[in-house]
Short mmCIF file of C-alpha atoms and ligand atoms in Angstrom, two decimals:
data_model
loop_
_atom_site.label_atom_id
_atom_site.label_comp_id
_atom_site.label_asym_id
_atom_site.label_seq_id
_atom_site.Cartn_x
_atom_site.Cartn_y
_atom_site.Cartn_z
CA MET A 158 -105.77 -36.57 124.64
CA ASP A 159 -102.42 -35.13 125.24
CA ILE A 160 -100.24 -34.31 127.92
CA LYS A 161 -98.61 -31.25 128.62
CA ARG A 162 -94.53 -31.17 128.93
CA THR A 163 -93.61 -32.43 132.96
CA ARG A 164 -89.65 -30.74 133.67
CA ILE A 165 -88.06 -33.17 135.31
CA VAL A 166 -87.88 -31.18 138.37
CA ASP A 167 -91.29 -31.53 139.36
CA LEU A 168 -91.33 -35.12 138.01
CA LEU A 169 -89.12 -36.97 140.32
CA LYS A 170 -91.18 -35.03 143.57
CA ARG A 171 -93.74 -37.05 142.11
CA THR A 172 -95.36 -40.11 143.19
CA ASP A 173 -98.53 -40.87 141.43
CA PHE A 174 -97.18 -44.04 139.96
CA GLY A 175 -98.63 -45.35 136.74
CA GLN A 176 -99.42 -41.55 134.87
CA GLN A 177 -98.59 -41.23 131.87
CA VAL A 178 -96.04 -38.33 131.61
CA LEU A 179 -94.12 -36.40 128.71
CA VAL A 180 -90.69 -34.94 129.46
CA LYS A 181 -88.31 -33.24 126.64
CA GLY A 182 -84.35 -33.04 127.50
CA TRP A 183 -81.21 -33.99 126.39
CA VAL A 184 -79.12 -37.08 127.05
CA ARG A 185 -77.13 -38.14 129.28
CA THR A 186 -75.63 -41.29 129.33
CA ARG A 187 -77.67 -44.18 127.19
CA ARG A 188 -76.95 -48.19 128.34
CA GLY A 189 -78.63 -51.56 128.60
CA SER A 190 -78.24 -54.63 127.36
CA LYS A 191 -80.32 -56.55 123.61
CA ALA A 192 -83.33 -56.64 125.36
CA VAL A 193 -83.80 -52.80 126.61
CA SER A 194 -82.87 -48.96 126.33
CA PHE A 195 -81.26 -46.98 130.49
CA ILE A 196 -81.40 -43.46 129.05
CA ALA A 197 -81.39 -40.22 131.94
CA LEU A 198 -81.92 -37.05 130.46
CA ASN A 199 -82.05 -33.99 131.83
CA ASP A 200 -83.95 -30.83 130.84
CA GLY A 201 -81.95 -28.22 133.05
CA SER A 202 -84.84 -27.48 135.38
CA THR A 203 -82.09 -29.58 137.85
CA ILE A 204 -78.87 -31.76 138.35
CA LYS A 205 -80.55 -34.71 138.63
CA ASN A 206 -81.37 -37.00 136.12
CA VAL A 207 -84.88 -39.27 134.86
CA GLN A 208 -84.47 -42.07 133.56
CA ILE A 209 -85.86 -43.45 130.40
CA VAL A 210 -86.37 -47.07 130.15
CA ALA A 211 -86.97 -48.66 127.14
CA ASP A 212 -87.34 -52.35 125.58
CA LEU A 213 -86.18 -52.77 122.42
CA ASP A 214 -88.31 -54.51 120.73
CA LYS A 215 -90.79 -51.77 120.84
CA PHE A 216 -88.81 -49.70 119.44
CA GLY A 217 -86.37 -49.50 116.03
CA GLU A 218 -82.48 -49.90 115.86
CA GLU A 219 -82.99 -46.93 113.81
CA LEU A 220 -84.28 -44.93 116.51
CA MET A 221 -81.79 -46.48 118.92
CA LYS A 222 -79.11 -45.54 116.11
CA GLN A 223 -79.61 -41.29 117.22
CA ILE A 224 -80.32 -42.45 121.05
CA THR A 225 -76.90 -40.88 121.47
CA THR A 226 -75.53 -38.72 124.66
CA GLY A 227 -75.82 -34.56 123.13
CA ALA A 228 -79.13 -36.35 121.25
CA CYS A 229 -82.79 -34.90 122.21
CA LEU A 230 -86.06 -36.93 123.24
CA SER A 231 -89.18 -35.93 122.82
CA VAL A 232 -90.68 -39.11 125.56
CA THR A 233 -93.68 -40.17 127.11
CA GLY A 234 -94.83 -43.19 129.33
CA THR A 235 -95.95 -44.53 131.87
CA MET A 236 -94.57 -43.07 135.78
CA VAL A 237 -92.93 -45.44 137.61
CA GLU A 238 -91.14 -46.34 140.95
CA SER A 239 -88.01 -46.44 140.20
CA ILE A 240 -85.84 -49.89 142.23
CA GLY A 241 -82.72 -49.68 139.65
CA SER A 242 -81.89 -45.46 139.22
CA GLY A 243 -81.41 -43.10 142.27
CA GLN A 244 -83.73 -41.81 141.49
CA ALA A 245 -87.20 -42.74 143.20
CA VAL A 246 -89.20 -42.24 139.53
CA GLU A 247 -88.65 -43.56 136.35
CA ILE A 248 -90.72 -43.41 132.98
CA GLN A 249 -91.48 -46.15 131.17
CA ALA A 250 -91.34 -44.84 127.19
CA SER A 251 -94.07 -45.82 125.08
CA GLU A 252 -93.28 -43.79 123.11
CA ILE A 253 -89.74 -41.56 121.88
CA GLU A 254 -89.11 -39.65 119.39
CA VAL A 255 -86.09 -37.69 118.32
CA LEU A 256 -86.93 -34.08 118.16
CA GLY A 257 -82.98 -33.88 117.28
CA THR A 258 -80.07 -35.68 116.81
CA CYS A 259 -76.43 -35.75 118.00
CA GLY A 260 -73.46 -36.32 116.36
CA ASP A 261 -70.09 -38.44 117.47
CA ASP A 262 -68.31 -34.59 117.15
CA TYR A 263 -70.33 -33.52 120.21
CA PRO A 264 -67.51 -31.49 122.21
CA MET A 265 -70.17 -32.57 126.08
CA GLN A 266 -69.21 -36.61 124.51
CA LYS A 267 -66.80 -37.55 127.36
CA LYS A 268 -67.32 -36.53 130.30
CA GLY A 269 -64.53 -34.69 133.39
CA GLN A 270 -63.30 -32.89 130.68
CA SER A 271 -60.89 -30.05 132.25
CA PHE A 272 -61.96 -26.98 133.06
CA GLU A 273 -59.28 -25.29 130.60
CA TYR A 274 -61.50 -27.08 127.29
CA MET A 275 -64.69 -27.09 129.22
CA ARG A 276 -64.08 -22.70 127.48
CA GLN A 277 -62.61 -23.19 124.84
CA HIS A 278 -66.35 -24.99 124.39
CA ALA A 279 -67.76 -22.42 126.37
CA HIS A 280 -71.42 -22.62 124.45
CA MET A 281 -71.77 -26.36 125.00
CA ARG A 282 -70.26 -26.44 128.40
CA LEU A 283 -73.59 -24.89 130.09
CA ARG A 284 -74.85 -28.81 129.23
CA THR A 285 -73.18 -30.83 131.43
CA ASN A 286 -73.91 -31.02 134.96
CA THR A 287 -71.55 -28.76 136.82
CA PHE A 288 -72.17 -25.77 134.40
CA GLY A 289 -76.39 -26.34 134.88
CA ALA A 290 -75.67 -26.32 138.44
CA VAL A 291 -73.14 -23.18 138.64
CA MET A 292 -76.13 -21.31 136.15
CA ARG A 293 -78.65 -22.43 138.08
CA ILE A 294 -77.45 -21.37 141.51
CA ARG A 295 -76.28 -18.47 139.61
CA HIS A 296 -79.82 -17.94 139.29
CA ASN A 297 -80.61 -18.38 142.82
CA MET A 298 -78.57 -15.20 143.77
CA ALA A 299 -79.20 -12.98 141.45
CA PHE A 300 -83.25 -13.97 142.93
CA ALA A 301 -81.68 -13.27 146.66
CA ILE A 302 -80.74 -10.42 145.84
CA HIS A 303 -82.88 -8.53 144.68
CA GLN A 304 -85.99 -10.28 147.86
CA TYR A 305 -83.11 -8.30 150.16
CA PHE A 306 -83.55 -5.65 148.60
CA HIS A 307 -86.92 -5.21 148.21
CA ASN A 308 -87.62 -6.79 151.93
CA HIS A 309 -85.31 -3.97 153.07
CA GLY A 310 -87.00 -0.77 151.09
CA PHE A 311 -84.17 -0.37 148.34
CA TYR A 312 -85.32 0.97 144.98
CA TYR A 313 -83.54 -1.25 141.93
CA PHE A 314 -82.28 2.37 140.03
CA HIS A 315 -81.23 1.55 136.26
CA THR A 316 -77.50 3.86 135.29
CA PRO A 317 -76.41 4.42 132.41
CA LEU A 318 -73.59 1.19 130.44
CA ILE A 319 -71.79 4.37 128.85
CA THR A 320 -70.96 7.04 130.54
CA ALA A 321 -68.16 10.21 130.70
CA SER A 322 -66.76 9.47 133.91
CA ASP A 323 -65.03 7.73 135.60
CA CYS A 324 -65.62 6.49 139.07
CA GLU A 325 -62.66 4.94 140.15
CA GLY A 326 -60.10 7.01 138.22
CA ALA A 327 -58.11 4.17 137.93
CA GLY A 328 -58.37 4.58 133.87
CA GLN A 329 -59.75 1.26 132.30
CA MET A 330 -62.33 1.99 130.75
CA PHE A 331 -63.76 0.42 127.36
CA GLN A 332 -64.52 3.81 125.36
CA VAL A 333 -67.63 3.39 123.16
CA THR A 334 -67.20 5.81 119.90
CA THR A 335 -68.13 5.35 115.95
CA LEU A 336 -65.80 7.06 114.43
CA ASP A 337 -63.55 5.28 112.02
CA LEU A 338 -60.83 4.52 113.87
CA GLN A 339 -59.09 4.36 109.67
CA ARG A 340 -59.96 7.19 109.06
CA VAL A 341 -58.50 8.33 112.20
CA ALA A 342 -55.08 6.73 112.03
CA LYS A 343 -54.81 8.99 108.02
CA SER A 344 -55.95 11.81 108.96
CA GLY A 345 -53.96 11.71 112.06
CA LYS A 346 -56.48 13.55 114.75
CA VAL A 347 -59.36 12.56 116.47
CA ASP A 348 -62.39 15.77 116.45
CA TYR A 349 -64.57 13.98 119.02
CA ASP A 350 -66.71 16.79 117.49
CA GLN A 351 -67.73 14.61 115.02
CA ASP A 352 -67.93 11.06 117.40
CA PHE A 353 -72.06 10.24 117.98
CA PHE A 354 -71.41 12.58 121.58
CA GLY A 355 -70.21 15.50 120.50
CA LYS A 356 -67.27 13.90 123.13
CA PRO A 357 -65.73 10.88 124.40
CA ALA A 358 -67.13 8.45 126.33
CA SER A 359 -66.98 4.65 128.48
CA LEU A 360 -68.81 2.37 129.19
CA THR A 361 -68.89 2.22 133.13
CA VAL A 362 -66.28 1.00 135.48
CA SER A 363 -69.53 1.02 138.09
CA GLY A 364 -72.67 2.93 138.41
CA GLN A 365 -72.22 4.44 141.83
CA LEU A 366 -71.85 8.09 141.17
CA GLU A 367 -74.35 8.12 138.97
CA GLY A 368 -76.62 5.29 142.64
CA GLU A 369 -75.57 7.84 144.45
CA LEU A 370 -78.20 10.91 142.66
CA GLY A 371 -79.87 8.28 143.40
CA ALA A 372 -80.10 7.44 146.75
CA THR A 373 -80.13 12.14 148.06
CA ALA A 374 -83.60 10.84 145.77
CA LEU A 375 -85.44 8.07 146.89
CA GLY A 376 -83.36 7.47 150.05
CA ALA A 377 -82.34 3.91 149.08
CA ILE A 378 -81.38 2.45 146.01
CA TYR A 379 -79.20 -0.17 144.26
CA THR A 380 -78.72 -0.82 141.34
CA PHE A 381 -77.48 -4.28 139.20
CA GLY A 382 -76.24 -4.91 135.96
CA PRO A 383 -73.27 -4.82 134.11
CA THR A 384 -69.39 -3.14 135.28
CA PHE A 385 -66.77 -2.78 132.26
CA ARG A 386 -63.37 -2.94 133.81
CA ALA A 387 -59.96 -3.19 130.61
CA GLU A 388 -57.32 -4.10 132.91
CA ASN A 389 -55.49 -6.17 131.26
CA SER A 390 -55.10 -8.98 134.26
CA ASN A 391 -55.87 -12.37 132.93
CA THR A 392 -56.32 -13.51 136.87
CA PRO A 393 -58.98 -15.88 138.25
CA ARG A 394 -60.41 -13.30 140.02
CA HIS A 395 -60.98 -10.96 137.49
CA LEU A 396 -62.83 -10.50 134.26
CA ALA A 397 -63.40 -7.52 131.61
CA GLU A 398 -66.92 -7.15 131.88
CA PHE A 399 -68.82 -8.50 135.12
CA TRP A 400 -71.86 -8.01 136.69
CA MET A 401 -71.65 -5.60 139.90
CA ILE A 402 -74.75 -4.94 142.40
CA GLU A 403 -73.91 -1.68 144.21
CA PRO A 404 -76.56 -0.19 147.44
CA GLU A 405 -76.50 3.38 148.20
CA ILE A 406 -77.96 4.52 151.05
CA ALA A 407 -79.00 8.16 152.78
CA PHE A 408 -77.84 8.61 155.85
CA MET A 409 -75.64 5.90 156.38
CA ASP A 410 -72.27 5.95 158.82
CA LEU A 411 -69.17 3.07 159.23
CA VAL A 412 -71.19 1.02 161.07
CA GLU A 413 -74.89 1.02 159.36
CA LEU A 414 -72.67 0.51 156.04
CA MET A 415 -70.60 -2.31 157.60
CA ASP A 416 -73.59 -4.52 159.08
CA LEU A 417 -75.22 -3.96 155.87
CA GLU A 418 -72.93 -5.35 154.27
CA GLU A 419 -72.82 -8.72 156.69
CA ASP A 420 -75.75 -8.34 156.50
CA PHE A 421 -75.60 -8.75 153.47
CA LEU A 422 -73.66 -11.19 152.74
CA LYS A 423 -74.86 -13.67 154.85
CA PHE A 424 -78.41 -13.13 153.84
CA CYS A 425 -76.93 -14.17 150.29
CA ILE A 426 -75.33 -17.51 150.86
CA ASN A 427 -77.93 -18.58 153.43
CA TRP A 428 -80.49 -18.02 150.65
CA ALA A 429 -77.88 -20.88 148.87
CA LEU A 430 -78.22 -23.29 151.77
CA GLU A 431 -81.39 -22.98 151.47
CA HIS A 432 -82.41 -22.99 147.93
CA CYS A 433 -79.28 -25.03 146.10
CA GLN A 434 -78.85 -27.56 148.09
CA ASP A 435 -79.25 -30.25 145.56
CA ASP A 436 -76.58 -28.16 142.87
CA LEU A 437 -74.94 -27.85 145.43
CA GLU A 438 -74.30 -30.82 147.31
CA PHE A 439 -72.57 -32.09 143.62
CA LEU A 440 -70.22 -28.79 143.17
CA ASN A 441 -68.76 -29.90 147.79
CA ASN A 442 -68.66 -33.94 145.97
CA MET A 443 -67.44 -33.00 142.57
CA VAL A 444 -65.36 -29.86 143.00
CA ASP A 445 -64.65 -28.35 146.28
CA LYS A 446 -64.77 -30.74 149.10
CA GLY A 447 -65.28 -28.57 151.89
CA LEU A 448 -67.87 -25.87 150.27
CA ILE A 449 -71.44 -25.84 151.76
CA GLU A 450 -68.90 -26.24 155.12
CA ARG A 451 -67.00 -22.95 154.14
CA LEU A 452 -70.88 -20.73 153.44
CA LYS A 453 -72.46 -22.24 156.48
CA SER A 454 -69.25 -20.79 158.67
CA VAL A 455 -69.28 -17.94 157.66
CA ALA A 456 -72.80 -17.68 157.49
CA ASN A 457 -71.93 -18.27 161.02
CA THR A 458 -69.89 -16.24 162.03
CA GLU A 459 -69.66 -12.36 163.23
CA PHE A 460 -66.86 -10.86 161.18
CA VAL A 461 -63.95 -9.38 161.55
CA ARG A 462 -63.41 -4.72 161.24
CA LEU A 463 -60.10 -4.55 161.09
CA PRO A 464 -58.35 -1.14 160.77
CA TYR A 465 -56.37 -0.82 157.64
CA SER A 466 -53.01 0.18 160.04
CA LYS A 467 -54.33 -2.69 162.94
CA GLY A 468 -53.63 -4.88 159.40
CA ILE A 469 -50.15 -3.52 158.74
CA GLU A 470 -49.09 -4.04 162.81
CA ILE A 471 -50.13 -7.95 162.59
CA LEU A 472 -48.64 -8.29 158.91
CA GLN A 473 -45.36 -6.62 160.28
CA ASP A 474 -45.02 -8.80 163.14
CA ALA A 475 -46.00 -11.77 161.13
CA ILE A 476 -42.66 -11.08 159.02
CA ALA A 477 -40.85 -10.63 161.98
CA LYS A 478 -41.72 -13.59 163.63
CA GLY A 479 -39.98 -15.37 159.94
CA ARG A 480 -43.74 -15.22 157.78
CA LYS A 481 -42.43 -14.81 154.13
CA PHE A 482 -44.58 -12.67 150.89
CA GLU A 483 -43.58 -11.82 147.43
CA PHE A 484 -44.37 -8.24 148.06
CA PRO A 485 -44.17 -5.29 150.63
CA CYS A 486 -47.06 -4.14 152.96
CA ASN A 487 -45.05 -1.40 155.16
CA TRP A 488 -48.36 1.18 155.98
CA GLY A 489 -49.17 3.19 152.57
CA ASP A 490 -48.97 0.09 150.54
CA ASP A 491 -51.65 -1.23 148.57
CA LEU A 492 -52.25 -4.88 150.46
CA ALA A 493 -51.75 -7.64 147.40
CA SER A 494 -54.21 -10.22 147.92
CA GLU A 495 -51.45 -12.61 149.66
CA HIS A 496 -51.44 -10.26 152.29
CA GLU A 497 -55.32 -10.10 152.39
CA ARG A 498 -55.08 -14.11 152.82
CA TYR A 499 -53.36 -14.31 155.50
CA LEU A 500 -55.47 -12.36 157.26
CA VAL A 501 -59.05 -13.87 156.18
CA GLU A 502 -57.45 -17.45 156.26
CA GLU A 503 -54.80 -17.98 158.71
CA TYR A 504 -54.98 -14.95 161.09
CA PHE A 505 -58.42 -14.71 162.23
CA LYS A 506 -60.05 -17.60 159.32
CA LYS A 507 -62.93 -16.06 159.08
CA PRO A 508 -63.55 -13.18 156.77
CA VAL A 509 -62.53 -9.46 157.47
CA ILE A 510 -63.87 -6.26 156.63
CA MET A 511 -61.43 -3.96 156.65
CA THR A 512 -61.16 -0.28 157.61
CA ASN A 513 -59.68 3.12 157.68
CA TYR A 514 -57.25 2.84 154.62
CA PRO A 515 -55.02 5.30 153.25
CA LYS A 516 -56.31 8.08 151.25
CA ALA A 517 -53.85 7.82 148.66
CA ILE A 518 -55.07 3.97 148.00
CA LYS A 519 -58.44 4.73 146.95
CA ALA A 520 -60.76 6.67 145.39
CA PHE A 521 -61.68 10.60 145.53
CA TYR A 522 -64.74 10.62 146.99
CA MET A 523 -64.55 8.67 149.97
CA LYS A 524 -64.66 9.96 153.38
CA ILE A 525 -61.64 11.26 155.68
CA ASP A 526 -61.90 10.43 158.56
CA ALA A 527 -60.87 12.37 161.46
CA GLU A 528 -57.79 11.33 163.25
CA LYS A 529 -54.45 10.10 161.45
CA PRO A 530 -53.39 6.71 162.73
CA MET A 531 -51.51 5.52 164.80
CA CYS A 532 -49.58 2.10 163.79
CA MET A 533 -45.89 0.42 164.29
CA GLY A 534 -45.93 3.19 167.28
CA LYS A 535 -46.11 6.18 164.49
CA GLN A 536 -48.32 8.56 163.22
CA GLN A 537 -49.20 8.43 159.95
CA GLU A 538 -50.75 10.59 156.12
CA GLU A 539 -54.59 10.85 156.41
CA THR A 540 -57.29 8.20 156.13
CA VAL A 541 -60.78 7.55 154.35
CA GLN A 542 -64.17 5.09 155.27
CA GLY A 543 -63.30 2.76 152.98
CA THR A 544 -64.46 -0.36 153.72
CA ASP A 545 -62.70 -4.14 151.57
CA VAL A 546 -64.89 -7.06 152.85
CA LEU A 547 -62.21 -10.19 152.08
CA PHE A 548 -63.45 -13.06 152.06
CA PRO A 549 -61.77 -17.21 152.32
CA GLN A 550 -60.40 -18.56 149.03
CA ILE A 551 -61.47 -14.47 147.07
CA GLY A 552 -59.83 -11.69 148.39
CA GLU A 553 -61.54 -8.81 148.48
CA ILE A 554 -65.32 -9.45 147.14
CA ILE A 555 -66.98 -6.04 147.88
CA GLY A 556 -65.42 -2.30 147.99
CA GLY A 557 -67.17 0.29 149.40
CA SER A 558 -67.22 3.21 151.55
CA VAL A 559 -68.91 6.66 153.28
CA ARG A 560 -68.50 9.35 150.63
CA GLU A 561 -67.21 12.68 151.76
CA GLU A 562 -71.07 15.44 152.05
CA ASN A 563 -68.92 18.08 151.98
CA TYR A 564 -68.63 19.89 148.32
CA ASP A 565 -64.96 22.51 149.76
CA LYS A 566 -62.78 18.91 151.43
CA LEU A 567 -64.07 16.82 147.77
CA MET A 568 -64.15 19.31 145.44
CA SER A 569 -59.87 20.01 147.03
CA GLU A 570 -59.89 15.95 146.75
CA ILE A 571 -60.73 16.96 142.72
CA GLU A 572 -58.86 18.96 142.41
CA SER A 573 -54.93 17.80 143.93
CA ARG A 574 -55.63 14.50 142.58
CA GLY A 575 -55.73 16.42 138.83
CA ILE A 576 -59.80 14.19 137.98
CA PRO A 577 -61.65 16.94 134.98
CA MET A 578 -63.44 19.60 136.82
CA LYS A 579 -65.92 19.88 133.69
CA ASP A 580 -67.59 15.98 133.59
CA MET A 581 -68.06 16.36 137.50
CA TRP A 582 -70.23 18.98 137.46
CA TRP A 583 -72.53 17.68 137.94
CA TYR A 584 -71.70 15.11 141.04
CA LEU A 585 -70.43 18.01 142.66
CA ASP A 586 -74.34 19.12 143.10
CA THR A 587 -75.20 16.41 145.04
CA ARG A 588 -72.95 18.67 147.34
CA ARG A 589 -74.32 21.49 146.30
CA PHE A 590 -78.12 21.05 147.06
CA GLY A 591 -78.69 18.98 149.67
CA SER A 592 -76.15 17.49 150.58
CA CYS A 593 -76.29 14.71 153.28
CA PRO A 594 -73.89 11.80 154.92
CA HIS A 595 -74.43 8.99 152.40
CA ALA A 596 -72.92 5.35 152.57
CA GLY A 597 -72.76 2.71 149.98
CA PHE A 598 -71.03 -0.90 148.73
CA GLY A 599 -70.68 -2.62 145.12
CA LEU A 600 -70.16 -5.81 145.31
CA GLY A 601 -68.06 -8.29 142.27
CA PHE A 602 -71.29 -10.90 141.54
CA GLU A 603 -69.09 -12.82 140.38
CA ARG A 604 -66.71 -12.84 142.78
CA LEU A 605 -69.86 -14.12 145.32
CA MET A 606 -70.22 -16.90 142.61
CA LEU A 607 -66.88 -17.84 143.07
CA PHE A 608 -67.37 -18.42 146.98
CA VAL A 609 -70.72 -19.64 146.69
CA THR A 610 -69.92 -22.30 144.19
CA GLY A 611 -66.69 -23.52 145.04
CA MET A 612 -65.16 -23.10 141.71
CA GLN A 613 -61.56 -22.61 141.09
CA ASN A 614 -61.47 -19.33 138.21
CA ILE A 615 -63.69 -16.59 137.73
CA ARG A 616 -64.62 -17.85 133.93
CA ASP A 617 -65.82 -20.49 135.22
CA VAL A 618 -68.96 -17.95 136.79
CA ILE A 619 -70.25 -15.79 134.72
CA ALA A 620 -71.81 -17.33 130.94
CA PHE A 621 -69.40 -15.72 128.52
CA PRO A 622 -66.59 -15.05 129.79
CA ARG A 623 -64.83 -11.65 128.43
CA THR A 624 -61.03 -11.06 129.44
CA PRO A 625 -58.06 -9.84 128.09
CA ARG A 626 -58.53 -11.55 124.33
CA THR A 627 -61.43 -14.11 125.15
CA ALA A 628 -65.21 -13.14 123.43
CA GLU A 629 -66.35 -15.89 120.84
CA PHE A 630 -68.90 -16.50 122.60
O1 LIG B 222 -63.76 -2.25 144.43
P1 LIG B 222 -64.16 -1.07 142.95
O2 LIG B 222 -63.07 -1.34 141.93
O3 LIG B 222 -65.93 -0.82 144.31
C1 LIG B 222 -65.86 0.08 143.28
O4 LIG B 222 -66.39 0.68 141.89
C2 LIG B 222 -67.06 0.77 144.10
N1 LIG B 222 -67.82 2.51 142.74
C3 LIG B 222 -68.24 0.96 144.77
C4 LIG B 222 -68.97 0.92 145.35
O5 LIG B 222 -68.59 1.75 145.77
N2 LIG B 222 -70.06 1.21 145.04
O6 LIG B 222 -65.04 -2.31 142.62
C5 LIG B 222 -66.33 -3.07 143.67
C6 LIG B 222 -66.20 -5.18 143.71
C7 LIG B 222 -64.98 -5.68 143.89
O7 LIG B 222 -64.34 -5.70 145.36
C8 LIG B 222 -64.52 -6.97 143.79
O8 LIG B 222 -65.60 -7.43 144.06
C9 LIG B 222 -65.49 -6.76 142.10
O9 LIG B 222 -65.92 -5.04 142.17
N3 LIG B 222 -64.74 -6.31 140.84
C10 LIG B 222 -64.49 -7.12 139.69
N4 LIG B 222 -64.99 -7.94 139.98
C11 LIG B 222 -64.64 -9.09 138.96
N5 LIG B 222 -63.71 -9.03 137.68
C12 LIG B 222 -62.90 -6.90 138.11
N6 LIG B 222 -62.44 -6.76 136.61
C13 LIG B 222 -63.46 -6.59 139.00
N7 LIG B 222 -63.56 -5.66 139.76
C14 LIG B 222 -63.14 -4.69 140.80
MG1 LIG B 223 -61.94 -2.62 145.35
#
């Protein structure tokens, strides 16, 4: 009788001992004596291994020699109650087939390799406990995000990856071209007429502008897709290719936006606590002892809502009392991550939603506040209804804003910043034809993953990281 393969995650829940079962997976470890071998087999469905007990007189030496760390096996046997394996179930093997042997140059053979070593072998690191856990959590977080927005009446909206507009205006775009660069270099000039799109085109830094078209038609949308930034920042928080979630909602104001950001993040964190227990426990033991505690605390705490000007006053007060920072933080400065972390980790000890930033340090599309703020006893320049959600360990996890819906005000921002108008006409049409108040935000998926897994480097929460000078696997 042919039996169907059982996934290890399902097998470990069963109690119908005595049944014949079939499992397939990769050898994690093998130990034993002259008479019997214990093989820890993992198939990726769970962090847990199943123990295979193989009596050596039943299997020839030839076969046993091939059962090394990393080899792929198909095992048939009897499911028995286990005493010593750490699981309730083990398999007394009756048949073992080696589907794929594994040479002793297998890069994941040794336990306890550094994360740097793992990155150099990113094509194989997925088979380790840590990266298995991270990837399963990543799937669960993606699922949670779709669940949340679907439950709340948002439509999943696909925005283009190739675009001609620089949404954030930071000039960090990867150009997309079919022009032959050697020939261009020889001729000494670029003729975009000859290029694929007949004009310069790039990979998108954000789906927001197209998302606004979606929201002003469907009411509420969200995007969830790859985003590209050619910023040359080799930090543990930046990728050149990352995934972003961007909801955009018609008729939403600043308070509702902050409510949404907070509710959404808490939903995702609670989802992980509920659905990724085994993997979180593993990461909590092996990577970050404070992880589960921190997740629970953030899920159960009210986020602080802090106007930028108030934040500056807190920071200046700390400086006056002797706290040292590397970078200055006067009104008008973009806060450095040391400032953000001071506010979140030391001062408030909880997530902070910072709002009402100086207009000059934020993107052109943010709605301008009606009044100029007071800070350090002085009236300051114009501010905008932008929100950054700042998290412990991470810094900025979300950037969002209410959008400027007034055509004239938006135009004047576009002009004063010298943004090429001819690329923007379609976006401006939203403000000409039935313009409406609206708001949205962008969550960096890998930043969320950093928080939820306790991993320290953003390169370790995406399977194949893209950073300056690395695109190997
Ligand atoms: O703050 P950002 O630049 O905002 C936008 O792109 C808006 N258009 C979003 C919107 O309102 N729809 O980016 C949003 C988030 C950041 O808070 C951060 O979490 C993440 O994207 N992010 C990055 N993540 C990894 N690597 C990078 N290089 C990132 N740049 C931004
Ligand atoms: Mg930002």
